[in-house]
Coordinates of C-alpha atoms in Angstrom, one line a residue:
Chain A
M138 CA 42.1 244.7 117.4
N139 CA 40.0 241.6 118.1
P140 CA 39.4 240.8 121.8
L141 CA 41.0 237.6 123.2
L142 CA 38.0 237.0 125.4
E143 CA 34.5 238.4 125.3
T144 CA 31.5 237.8 127.5
R145 CA 28.0 238.4 126.0
N146 CA 25.3 238.8 128.6
L147 CA 27.0 236.3 130.9
Q148 CA 25.0 235.1 133.8
V149 CA 26.8 233.3 136.6
R150 CA 25.1 232.0 139.7
I151 CA 26.4 229.8 142.5
A152 CA 24.0 228.2 145.0
Q153 CA 21.3 230.9 145.5
Q154 CA 23.7 233.8 144.8
T155 CA 23.9 235.7 141.6
V156 CA 27.4 236.6 140.8
C157 CA 26.5 238.5 137.6
Q158 CA 23.3 238.8 135.7
D159 CA 24.4 240.5 132.5
L160 CA 28.2 240.8 132.2
N161 CA 29.6 242.2 129.0
I162 CA 33.4 242.6 128.9
A163 CA 36.0 242.4 126.2
L164 CA 39.7 241.6 127.0
L165 CA 42.0 243.1 124.4
P166 CA 45.6 242.0 123.8
G167 CA 48.0 243.8 126.3
Q168 CA 45.3 244.4 128.9
C169 CA 45.5 243.5 132.6
W170 CA 42.2 243.2 134.4
A171 CA 41.7 243.0 138.2
I172 CA 38.7 241.3 139.8
L173 CA 38.0 242.9 143.2
G174 CA 35.4 242.0 145.7
I175 CA 34.7 240.8 149.3
N176 CA 34.9 237.2 150.4
G177 CA 32.1 235.1 148.9
A178 CA 31.3 237.7 146.2
G179 CA 32.0 235.0 143.6
K180 CA 35.4 236.0 142.3
T181 CA 36.7 232.5 141.8
T182 CA 33.4 231.3 140.5
L183 CA 33.5 234.1 137.8
L184 CA 37.1 233.2 136.9
H185 CA 36.2 229.5 136.5
S186 CA 33.2 230.5 134.4
L187 CA 35.4 232.5 132.1
A188 CA 37.7 229.5 131.8
G189 CA 34.9 227.1 131.0
L190 CA 35.5 225.0 134.1
R191 CA 31.9 225.5 135.1
A192 CA 29.0 226.1 132.9
A193 CA 27.4 229.6 132.8
Q194 CA 23.7 230.0 133.6
G195 CA 23.2 232.1 130.6
G196 CA 24.9 234.2 127.9
E197 CA 28.2 233.1 126.5
V198 CA 32.0 233.4 126.7
V199 CA 33.8 233.8 123.4
V200 CA 37.5 233.1 123.2
Q201 CA 39.2 234.4 120.1
Q202 CA 35.9 234.8 118.2
R203 CA 34.8 231.2 119.0
P204 CA 32.3 230.3 121.8
L205 CA 33.9 228.4 124.6
P206 CA 31.9 225.2 124.4
D207 CA 33.1 224.7 120.8
Y208 CA 36.7 224.2 121.8
P209 CA 38.3 220.8 122.2
R210 CA 39.9 220.9 125.6
R211 CA 43.5 220.6 124.4
E212 CA 43.0 223.4 121.9
L213 CA 41.5 225.6 124.6
A214 CA 44.4 224.8 126.9
Q215 CA 46.8 226.2 124.3
R216 CA 44.9 229.5 124.4
L217 CA 43.7 229.8 128.0
G218 CA 45.5 229.0 131.2
L219 CA 44.7 229.2 134.9
L220 CA 46.5 229.8 138.1
F221 CA 44.7 228.0 141.0
Q222 CA 44.8 228.8 144.7
D223 CA 46.7 226.5 147.1
I224 CA 47.2 223.2 145.3
Q225 CA 48.2 220.3 147.6
D226 CA 50.6 217.8 146.2
P227 CA 49.9 214.3 147.5
F228 CA 52.8 212.7 145.5
P229 CA 56.5 213.5 145.1
S230 CA 57.7 215.2 142.0
T231 CA 60.5 217.6 141.1
V232 CA 60.3 221.3 140.3
M233 CA 61.3 220.7 136.7
E234 CA 58.9 217.8 136.2
T235 CA 56.1 219.9 137.5
A236 CA 56.9 222.9 135.3
L237 CA 57.1 220.7 132.3
M238 CA 53.4 219.7 132.8
G239 CA 52.6 223.0 131.3
R240 CA 53.6 221.5 127.9
H241 CA 50.8 218.9 128.2
P242 CA 48.4 220.7 125.7
Y243 CA 51.2 220.7 123.0
T244 CA 52.3 217.0 123.3
K245 CA 50.3 214.0 122.2
A246 CA 49.7 211.1 124.6
W247 CA 52.6 209.1 123.2
Q248 CA 55.0 212.0 122.8
W249 CA 57.8 213.1 125.1
E250 CA 58.7 216.6 125.9
N251 CA 61.5 217.7 123.6
A252 CA 64.5 220.0 124.0
N253 CA 62.3 223.0 123.1
D254 CA 59.7 222.2 125.8
Y255 CA 62.6 221.8 128.3
R256 CA 64.0 225.2 127.2
I257 CA 60.6 226.9 127.7
A258 CA 60.2 225.4 131.2
T259 CA 63.8 226.4 132.1
E260 CA 63.1 229.9 131.0
A261 CA 59.8 230.1 133.0
L262 CA 61.6 228.8 136.1
T263 CA 64.3 231.5 135.6
Q264 CA 61.7 234.2 135.3
V265 CA 60.2 233.3 138.7
G266 CA 63.6 232.7 140.3
L267 CA 63.4 229.0 140.7
H268 CA 65.9 227.7 138.1
T269 CA 68.4 226.9 140.8
L270 CA 65.9 224.6 142.5
A271 CA 64.9 222.7 139.3
Q272 CA 65.9 219.3 140.8
R273 CA 64.3 219.9 144.2
Q274 CA 61.3 217.9 145.5
I275 CA 58.2 220.1 145.4
N276 CA 57.2 219.1 149.0
T277 CA 60.4 220.7 150.3
L278 CA 59.4 224.1 148.8
S279 CA 58.0 226.9 150.9
G280 CA 54.5 228.3 150.3
G281 CA 55.9 231.2 148.2
E282 CA 58.2 229.0 146.2
R283 CA 55.2 226.7 145.4
Q284 CA 53.2 229.7 144.3
R285 CA 56.1 230.7 142.0
L286 CA 56.3 227.1 140.7
A287 CA 52.6 227.2 139.8
I288 CA 53.2 230.5 138.0
A289 CA 56.2 229.0 136.1
T290 CA 54.0 226.1 135.1
L291 CA 51.4 228.5 133.7
L292 CA 54.2 230.4 131.8
T293 CA 55.4 227.1 130.4
Q294 CA 51.8 226.5 129.2
A295 CA 52.2 229.9 127.4
P296 CA 48.5 230.7 126.7
R297 CA 47.4 234.1 125.4
L298 CA 44.8 234.4 128.1
L299 CA 45.9 234.1 131.7
L300 CA 43.3 233.8 134.5
L301 CA 45.0 234.1 137.9
D302 CA 43.3 233.4 141.2
E303 CA 45.2 235.5 143.8
P304 CA 48.6 235.4 142.1
T305 CA 50.2 237.2 145.0
N306 CA 49.2 234.5 147.6
H307 CA 52.1 233.5 149.9
L308 CA 54.5 235.9 148.1
D309 CA 56.7 238.3 149.9
L310 CA 56.6 242.0 149.1
Q311 CA 59.4 241.9 146.6
Y312 CA 58.0 238.9 144.7
Q313 CA 54.4 240.3 144.7
H314 CA 55.7 243.2 142.6
H315 CA 58.2 241.1 140.6
I316 CA 55.4 238.6 139.6
L317 CA 52.8 241.3 138.8
K318 CA 55.4 243.2 136.8
L319 CA 56.2 240.0 135.0
F320 CA 52.6 239.4 134.0
K321 CA 52.1 243.0 132.9
Q322 CA 55.2 242.8 130.7
Y323 CA 54.2 239.4 129.5
A324 CA 50.8 240.7 128.4
Q325 CA 52.3 243.6 126.5
E326 CA 55.2 241.8 124.9
H327 CA 53.2 238.7 123.8
A328 CA 49.9 240.5 123.1
C329 CA 48.2 238.5 125.9
A330 CA 45.4 239.4 128.3
V331 CA 45.6 238.8 132.0
V332 CA 42.7 238.6 134.5
M333 CA 43.6 238.4 138.2
I334 CA 41.8 238.2 141.4
L335 CA 43.4 240.6 143.9
H336 CA 42.8 241.6 147.4
D337 CA 45.2 244.5 147.4
I338 CA 43.6 247.6 145.8
N339 CA 47.0 249.3 145.5
L340 CA 48.5 246.4 143.5
A341 CA 45.4 246.5 141.3
A342 CA 45.8 250.2 140.7
L343 CA 49.5 249.8 139.9
Y344 CA 49.4 246.8 137.6
C345 CA 45.9 246.6 136.1
D346 CA 44.5 248.9 133.6
H347 CA 41.0 247.6 133.9
A348 CA 38.9 246.3 136.8
I349 CA 35.8 244.3 137.6
L350 CA 34.2 245.3 141.0
L351 CA 32.2 242.3 142.0
H352 CA 29.5 243.3 144.5
A353 CA 27.8 240.8 146.7
D354 CA 24.4 242.4 146.3
A355 CA 24.5 244.3 143.0
E356 CA 25.6 244.0 139.4
P357 CA 29.4 244.2 138.9
Q358 CA 31.0 247.4 137.7
C359 CA 33.5 247.1 134.9
G360 CA 35.9 249.6 133.2
A361 CA 39.2 251.3 133.3
S362 CA 40.9 251.3 136.7
E363 CA 41.4 255.0 136.9
V364 CA 37.7 255.7 136.4
L365 CA 36.5 252.8 138.6
L366 CA 38.8 252.9 141.5
T367 CA 37.3 255.8 143.5
E368 CA 36.8 256.3 147.2
E369 CA 33.0 256.0 146.7
N370 CA 33.1 252.8 144.6
L371 CA 35.6 251.0 146.8
T372 CA 33.9 252.0 150.1
G373 CA 30.7 250.6 148.7
L374 CA 32.5 247.5 147.4
Y375 CA 34.2 246.5 150.7
H376 CA 31.6 248.0 153.1
Y377 CA 34.5 249.7 154.7
P378 CA 35.7 253.3 154.5
I379 CA 38.5 253.7 152.0
R380 CA 40.4 256.9 151.2
K381 CA 42.4 257.8 148.2
I382 CA 45.5 259.9 148.8
A383 CA 48.3 261.0 146.5
G384 CA 51.5 259.0 146.8
P385 CA 55.1 260.4 146.4
D386 CA 55.0 260.4 142.6
N387 CA 51.3 261.2 142.4
Q388 CA 50.4 257.6 142.1
P389 CA 47.0 257.2 143.9
V390 CA 47.3 255.2 147.2
F391 CA 44.3 253.6 148.8
I392 CA 44.1 253.3 152.6
A393 CA 41.5 251.9 154.8
S394 CA 40.6 254.5 157.3
Chain B
M276 CA 73.4 219.2 139.9
K277 CA 71.7 220.9 137.1
P278 CA 71.0 218.8 134.0
D279 CA 72.1 220.6 130.9
H280 CA 70.1 218.4 128.6
H281 CA 66.5 217.3 129.0
W282 CA 67.2 213.6 128.7
N283 CA 69.1 213.8 132.0
L284 CA 65.6 214.1 133.6
Y285 CA 64.9 210.5 132.5
K286 CA 68.3 208.9 133.3
R287 CA 67.4 207.6 136.7
P288 CA 63.9 206.2 135.8
I289 CA 65.4 204.5 132.7
A290 CA 68.2 202.9 134.8
I291 CA 65.6 201.7 137.3
L292 CA 63.5 200.2 134.5
I293 CA 66.5 198.4 133.1
V294 CA 67.5 197.0 136.4
L295 CA 63.9 195.8 137.0
S296 CA 63.8 194.1 133.6
C297 CA 66.8 192.1 134.5
L298 CA 65.5 191.3 138.0
A299 CA 62.3 190.0 136.6
P300 CA 63.7 186.9 134.9
A301 CA 66.3 186.5 137.6
S302 CA 63.7 186.3 140.3
M303 CA 61.8 183.7 138.3
V304 CA 64.9 181.5 138.0
V305 CA 65.5 181.7 141.7
A306 CA 61.9 180.8 142.4
L307 CA 62.1 177.8 140.0
N308 CA 65.2 176.5 141.8
L309 CA 63.7 176.8 145.3
G310 CA 61.9 173.8 146.7
S311 CA 62.3 170.3 148.1
V312 CA 63.1 168.8 144.7
S313 CA 66.4 170.2 143.3
V314 CA 66.7 171.0 139.7
D315 CA 69.3 170.0 137.1
W316 CA 68.6 172.5 134.3
L317 CA 70.6 170.7 131.7
N318 CA 68.6 167.5 132.2
I319 CA 65.3 169.4 132.1
L320 CA 66.2 171.2 128.9
D321 CA 67.4 168.1 127.0
G322 CA 64.5 166.0 128.3
S323 CA 66.6 163.4 130.1
A324 CA 65.4 164.4 133.6
N325 CA 63.1 162.0 135.3
R326 CA 59.3 162.5 135.4
V327 CA 59.2 163.7 138.9
Q328 CA 61.7 166.5 138.3
Q329 CA 60.0 167.5 135.0
D330 CA 56.6 167.5 136.6
V331 CA 57.7 169.5 139.6
I332 CA 59.2 172.2 137.4
L333 CA 56.9 172.4 134.5
Q334 CA 53.6 171.5 136.1
L335 CA 54.0 173.0 139.5
R336 CA 56.6 175.6 139.9
L337 CA 56.6 177.2 136.5
P338 CA 52.8 178.0 136.3
R339 CA 52.9 179.1 140.0
T340 CA 55.9 181.4 139.4
L341 CA 54.3 182.9 136.3
S342 CA 51.1 183.4 138.2
A343 CA 52.9 185.1 141.0
F344 CA 54.6 187.5 138.6
V345 CA 51.3 188.3 136.8
T346 CA 49.4 188.8 140.0
G347 CA 52.1 191.0 141.5
G348 CA 52.2 193.1 138.3
L349 CA 48.4 193.4 138.3
L350 CA 48.3 194.5 142.0
A351 CA 51.0 197.0 141.6
L352 CA 49.4 198.5 138.4
A353 CA 46.0 198.7 140.2
G354 CA 47.7 200.3 143.2
V355 CA 49.2 203.1 141.0
L356 CA 45.9 203.7 139.3
M357 CA 43.9 203.8 142.5
Q358 CA 46.3 206.2 144.2
V359 CA 46.0 208.6 141.3
L360 CA 42.3 208.2 141.0
L361 CA 41.7 208.9 144.7
R362 CA 44.7 211.3 144.9
N363 CA 45.6 209.5 148.1
P364 CA 48.9 207.8 148.9
L365 CA 47.1 205.4 151.2
A366 CA 45.0 203.9 148.5
D367 CA 45.5 200.3 147.5
P368 CA 43.7 198.0 145.0
Y369 CA 41.3 196.8 147.7
I370 CA 40.3 200.1 149.2
L371 CA 37.1 200.4 147.3
G372 CA 35.8 197.0 148.3
I373 CA 36.5 195.0 145.2
S374 CA 38.4 192.3 147.1
G375 CA 35.6 192.2 149.7
G376 CA 33.0 191.5 147.0
A377 CA 35.2 188.9 145.5
A378 CA 35.9 187.3 148.9
V379 CA 32.2 187.1 149.8
A380 CA 31.4 185.4 146.5
A381 CA 34.4 183.1 146.8
L382 CA 33.6 182.0 150.4
L383 CA 30.0 181.4 149.5
A384 CA 31.2 179.2 146.6
M385 CA 33.5 177.3 148.9
L386 CA 30.6 176.9 151.3
A387 CA 28.6 175.4 148.5
G388 CA 31.4 173.0 147.8
L389 CA 32.5 174.6 144.5
S390 CA 36.1 174.7 143.4
G391 CA 38.3 175.4 140.4
Y392 CA 36.7 177.6 137.7
A393 CA 33.3 177.8 139.4
M394 CA 35.0 179.3 142.5
T395 CA 37.2 181.7 140.6
G396 CA 34.3 182.6 138.3
S397 CA 32.1 183.5 141.2
A398 CA 34.9 185.5 142.8
F399 CA 35.3 187.5 139.6
L400 CA 31.5 188.1 139.5
G401 CA 31.6 189.3 143.1
A402 CA 34.4 191.7 142.3
L403 CA 32.4 193.1 139.4
L404 CA 29.3 193.4 141.5
S405 CA 31.1 195.4 144.1
M406 CA 32.6 197.6 141.4
F407 CA 29.3 198.5 139.9
L408 CA 27.7 199.0 143.4
V409 CA 30.4 201.5 144.4
F410 CA 30.3 203.1 141.0
S411 CA 26.6 203.7 140.8
I412 CA 26.3 204.9 144.4
A413 CA 29.2 207.3 144.2
H414 CA 28.1 208.5 140.8
G415 CA 24.4 208.8 141.7
Q416 CA 24.2 212.5 142.1
G417 CA 26.4 213.4 139.2
S418 CA 29.2 214.8 141.4
W419 CA 32.0 212.3 141.5
T420 CA 34.8 213.6 143.7
P421 CA 37.7 211.4 144.9
T422 CA 36.4 211.9 148.5
R423 CA 32.9 210.7 147.6
L424 CA 34.3 207.7 145.8
L425 CA 36.7 206.9 148.6
L426 CA 34.0 207.1 151.3
T427 CA 31.5 205.0 149.3
G428 CA 34.2 202.4 148.6
V429 CA 35.4 202.2 152.2
V430 CA 31.9 201.9 153.6
I431 CA 31.0 199.1 151.1
A432 CA 34.3 197.4 151.9
A433 CA 33.3 197.5 155.6
G434 CA 30.0 196.0 154.7
W435 CA 31.7 193.1 152.8
G436 CA 34.0 192.7 155.8
A437 CA 31.0 192.1 158.1
I438 CA 29.5 189.6 155.7
I439 CA 32.9 187.8 155.5
S440 CA 33.0 187.5 159.3
F441 CA 29.5 186.2 159.3
I442 CA 30.3 183.5 156.7
L443 CA 33.4 182.5 158.6
S444 CA 31.6 182.2 161.9
V445 CA 28.9 179.9 160.5
S446 CA 31.1 177.8 158.2
P447 CA 31.9 174.2 159.2
E448 CA 35.5 173.7 160.5
K449 CA 36.7 171.7 157.5
N450 CA 36.2 174.7 155.2
L451 CA 37.9 177.3 157.5
H452 CA 41.5 176.6 156.6
S453 CA 41.1 177.1 152.9
M454 CA 38.8 180.1 153.5
L455 CA 41.4 181.8 155.7
F456 CA 44.2 181.0 153.1
W457 CA 42.1 182.6 150.4
L458 CA 41.4 185.6 152.5
M459 CA 45.1 186.2 153.3
G460 CA 46.2 185.7 149.7
D461 CA 47.4 182.4 148.4
L462 CA 48.8 181.3 145.0
S463 CA 48.7 177.6 145.5
Y464 CA 45.4 177.1 143.8
S465 CA 45.8 179.8 141.2
P466 CA 45.2 178.7 137.6
A467 CA 47.6 179.2 134.7
P468 CA 47.9 183.0 134.4
T469 CA 46.7 183.3 130.8
S470 CA 43.7 185.5 131.4
G471 CA 45.6 187.5 134.0
A472 CA 48.5 188.0 131.6
I473 CA 46.1 189.3 128.9
I474 CA 44.5 191.7 131.3
L475 CA 47.9 192.8 132.5
L476 CA 49.1 193.6 129.0
L477 CA 45.9 195.4 128.1
G478 CA 45.9 197.3 131.3
L479 CA 49.6 198.2 130.9
S480 CA 49.2 199.6 127.4
L481 CA 46.0 201.4 128.2
S482 CA 47.3 203.1 131.3
G483 CA 50.6 203.8 129.5
F484 CA 48.5 205.7 127.0
Y485 CA 47.0 207.7 129.8
A486 CA 50.2 208.1 131.8
K487 CA 51.0 211.7 130.7
S488 CA 47.5 212.8 131.8
L489 CA 47.9 210.8 135.1
N490 CA 50.9 212.8 135.9
I491 CA 48.7 215.9 136.1
M492 CA 45.7 214.2 137.6
A493 CA 47.9 213.1 140.5
R494 CA 48.6 216.8 141.2
S495 CA 45.2 218.2 140.9
E496 CA 42.0 217.5 138.9
W497 CA 41.5 221.3 138.4
I498 CA 45.0 221.7 136.9
A499 CA 44.5 218.6 134.7
E500 CA 41.2 220.1 133.5
S501 CA 42.8 223.4 132.7
L502 CA 45.7 221.7 130.9
G503 CA 43.3 220.0 128.5
V504 CA 42.7 216.6 130.2
A505 CA 39.1 215.3 129.9
V506 CA 39.1 214.6 133.7
S507 CA 35.6 213.2 134.2
R508 CA 36.0 210.8 131.3
L509 CA 39.5 209.7 132.3
R510 CA 38.3 209.2 135.9
I511 CA 35.7 206.7 134.9
R512 CA 38.1 204.9 132.6
I513 CA 40.7 204.7 135.3
Y514 CA 38.2 203.4 137.8
L515 CA 36.9 200.7 135.5
L516 CA 40.5 199.7 134.5
A517 CA 41.8 199.6 138.0
S518 CA 38.7 197.6 139.1
I519 CA 39.0 195.0 136.4
I520 CA 42.7 194.6 137.0
T521 CA 42.1 194.2 140.8
A522 CA 39.3 191.7 140.1
S523 CA 41.6 189.7 138.0
A524 CA 44.3 189.6 140.6
V525 CA 41.9 188.8 143.5
T526 CA 40.3 186.1 141.5
S527 CA 43.5 184.2 141.0
A528 CA 45.1 184.7 144.3
G529 CA 42.8 186.2 147.0
S530 CA 43.7 189.4 148.7
I531 CA 47.4 189.6 148.9
A532 CA 48.4 192.5 151.2
F533 CA 50.8 195.3 150.6
V534 CA 52.1 194.7 147.1
G535 CA 49.6 197.1 145.6
L536 CA 50.2 199.7 148.3
I537 CA 54.0 199.7 148.7
T538 CA 55.3 199.0 145.2
P539 CA 54.3 202.4 143.8
H540 CA 55.8 204.1 146.8
L541 CA 59.0 202.1 146.7
L542 CA 59.5 203.5 143.2
R543 CA 58.4 207.0 144.0
L544 CA 60.9 207.0 146.9
S545 CA 63.6 205.9 144.4
G546 CA 62.9 208.9 142.3
V547 CA 60.4 207.6 139.7
H548 CA 57.6 210.2 139.6
D549 CA 56.6 210.2 136.0
H550 CA 53.8 207.7 135.4
R551 CA 55.3 206.9 132.0
F552 CA 58.1 205.2 133.9
L553 CA 56.2 204.5 137.1
I554 CA 53.6 202.3 135.5
P555 CA 55.9 199.8 133.7
S556 CA 58.4 199.8 136.6
A557 CA 55.6 199.1 139.1
V558 CA 54.4 196.1 137.1
M559 CA 57.9 194.7 137.0
L560 CA 58.7 195.4 140.7
G561 CA 55.3 194.1 141.8
G562 CA 55.9 190.9 139.9
V563 CA 59.4 190.5 141.3
I564 CA 58.2 191.0 144.9
L565 CA 55.4 188.5 144.6
V566 CA 57.6 185.9 142.9
L567 CA 60.2 186.1 145.6
A568 CA 57.6 186.3 148.4
D569 CA 55.8 183.2 147.0
A570 CA 59.0 181.3 146.8
V571 CA 59.7 182.1 150.4
S572 CA 56.2 181.2 151.5
R573 CA 56.4 177.7 150.1
T574 CA 60.0 177.0 151.4
L575 CA 60.3 178.8 154.7
L576 CA 58.4 176.2 156.8
A577 CA 58.4 173.4 154.1
P578 CA 56.5 171.2 153.7
Q579 CA 54.1 173.5 155.5
Q580 CA 53.0 176.3 153.1
L581 CA 52.3 179.9 154.3
P582 CA 49.8 182.3 152.7
V583 CA 51.9 184.6 150.5
G584 CA 50.2 187.6 151.9
V585 CA 51.9 187.0 155.2
I586 CA 55.3 187.1 153.6
T587 CA 54.6 190.2 151.5
A588 CA 53.6 192.0 154.7
M589 CA 56.6 190.7 156.6
I590 CA 59.0 191.9 153.8
G591 CA 57.0 194.9 152.8
V592 CA 56.5 196.6 156.2
P593 CA 60.1 196.9 157.3
L594 CA 61.4 197.6 153.8
F595 CA 58.9 200.4 153.4
L596 CA 59.5 201.9 156.8
Y597 CA 63.3 201.8 156.2
L598 CA 63.0 203.6 152.8
M599 CA 60.6 206.2 154.2
H600 CA 63.0 206.8 157.0
K601 CA 65.9 207.1 154.7
S602 CA 64.3 209.7 152.4
A603 CA 62.1 211.5 154.8
N604 CA 61.8 214.5 152.5
S605 CA 60.3 213.0 149.4
L606 CA 57.1 211.5 150.6

């Protein structure tokens, strides 16, 4: 199975800080990766580097066997999509119009969205529970609804690589699980790979099979979640004592103690 | 109210565009009829009208009305583009100092006793000078964020404002009246709108081509980038396009207030969000507003003429506040 995204000796720096010096990972179809780390460790910077939104300082990112800089933007946008944190909307627009923007990489400048695009957007809105609000103005939405709309726009874009910056932001408990379940299923059913920045170790343990621990002062650790998510690693990562206990059905539960 | 077919999304904007396309010629007919000399259309058309009537309509009112429509369209188009470029609903065509540069050059030309093409030519050069000044300073370090561009433009506009005040305070009294009219926006000296019309059509088709990308740019440049829009390239093109469009409007009519700011918002408040509709609708509506405002400005206190900028503000401010009050949720 060919990886959807690979990094080869990737170097990422921001300001004076080194995020990673020599990162080698391969995202295979069906996998969900979590990026964990303290504030300022460079999680978003790394995510944007994987997406080609900022140039890496060394090494390369390869998307579907082709180096990132070789892609025309539109073609890349058909393969790789991002969920951003907190987008402000200065101008009015409706929920449906916003979701349909996800079809941009597939329609030419002079083309209109067709019935198929509309169907895809409607389906995505249904998946995040916003289909009844399709005609609403986006500035009347709550924070959680906005977040779900951003997720629906990404699902409308339908890339095979999804890079998510804190997808559970603003979501209530029920939707946190609903959305992460949705992404996990999506990855498995459509042979996609998902990378998500999370702050909740338990959500990462539940929904992500792989993890990148981004240390502020050392090289990142990468690997399978069940190997990587240990008391020792996490305590070192967050500079805070963390204990692992057995949950009701033997699922590991992490608590700060 | 859930549309069961995707074309339902476009029903409202299409209806608005159709209404505006009818309003455009209607407003021009109204404007041609208004004035101290009344018009007998049958006589004009079959050529049996007297010279005075024919001259008033064909030499005075018709070019002025066309010029008002083109200028209004240019300002509204520049307003839409500037608002997207700066991602700021408060942006108008003049916010980056283009009109200030044009005004300084125009006032200096008036002071030097120039008029006609020499005056409009120097106004256009002044606008271009300001455009490149803002562009090179904002672009200097390579990072070109909307905030940086906005700050640079606003500061340079303030600089032009100071120079304008200086010129006004040292100018002889005989020049002041025409200078003030120019500054407030005035169509009475505007030339036949041929070059403006060409720029309007070019600007309309170019920005129509970018409209789908502008929809996403208006939300967020990050999202636009991730959806395949070449943001930095588009940003420069939109800046140049909006600047040249503004320069063309300012050159022919001075700085007419409010049309560029409120026309896009009037349409957004009416439910037109998609730039593929917003851009052509704004051109139409901007033209209609300025044609009517100009007709009022030359008839309200006739034979005294008012600067059209005064009228656009007097109509624009209450209309805008009313609409914003009515639909408090969508802006």
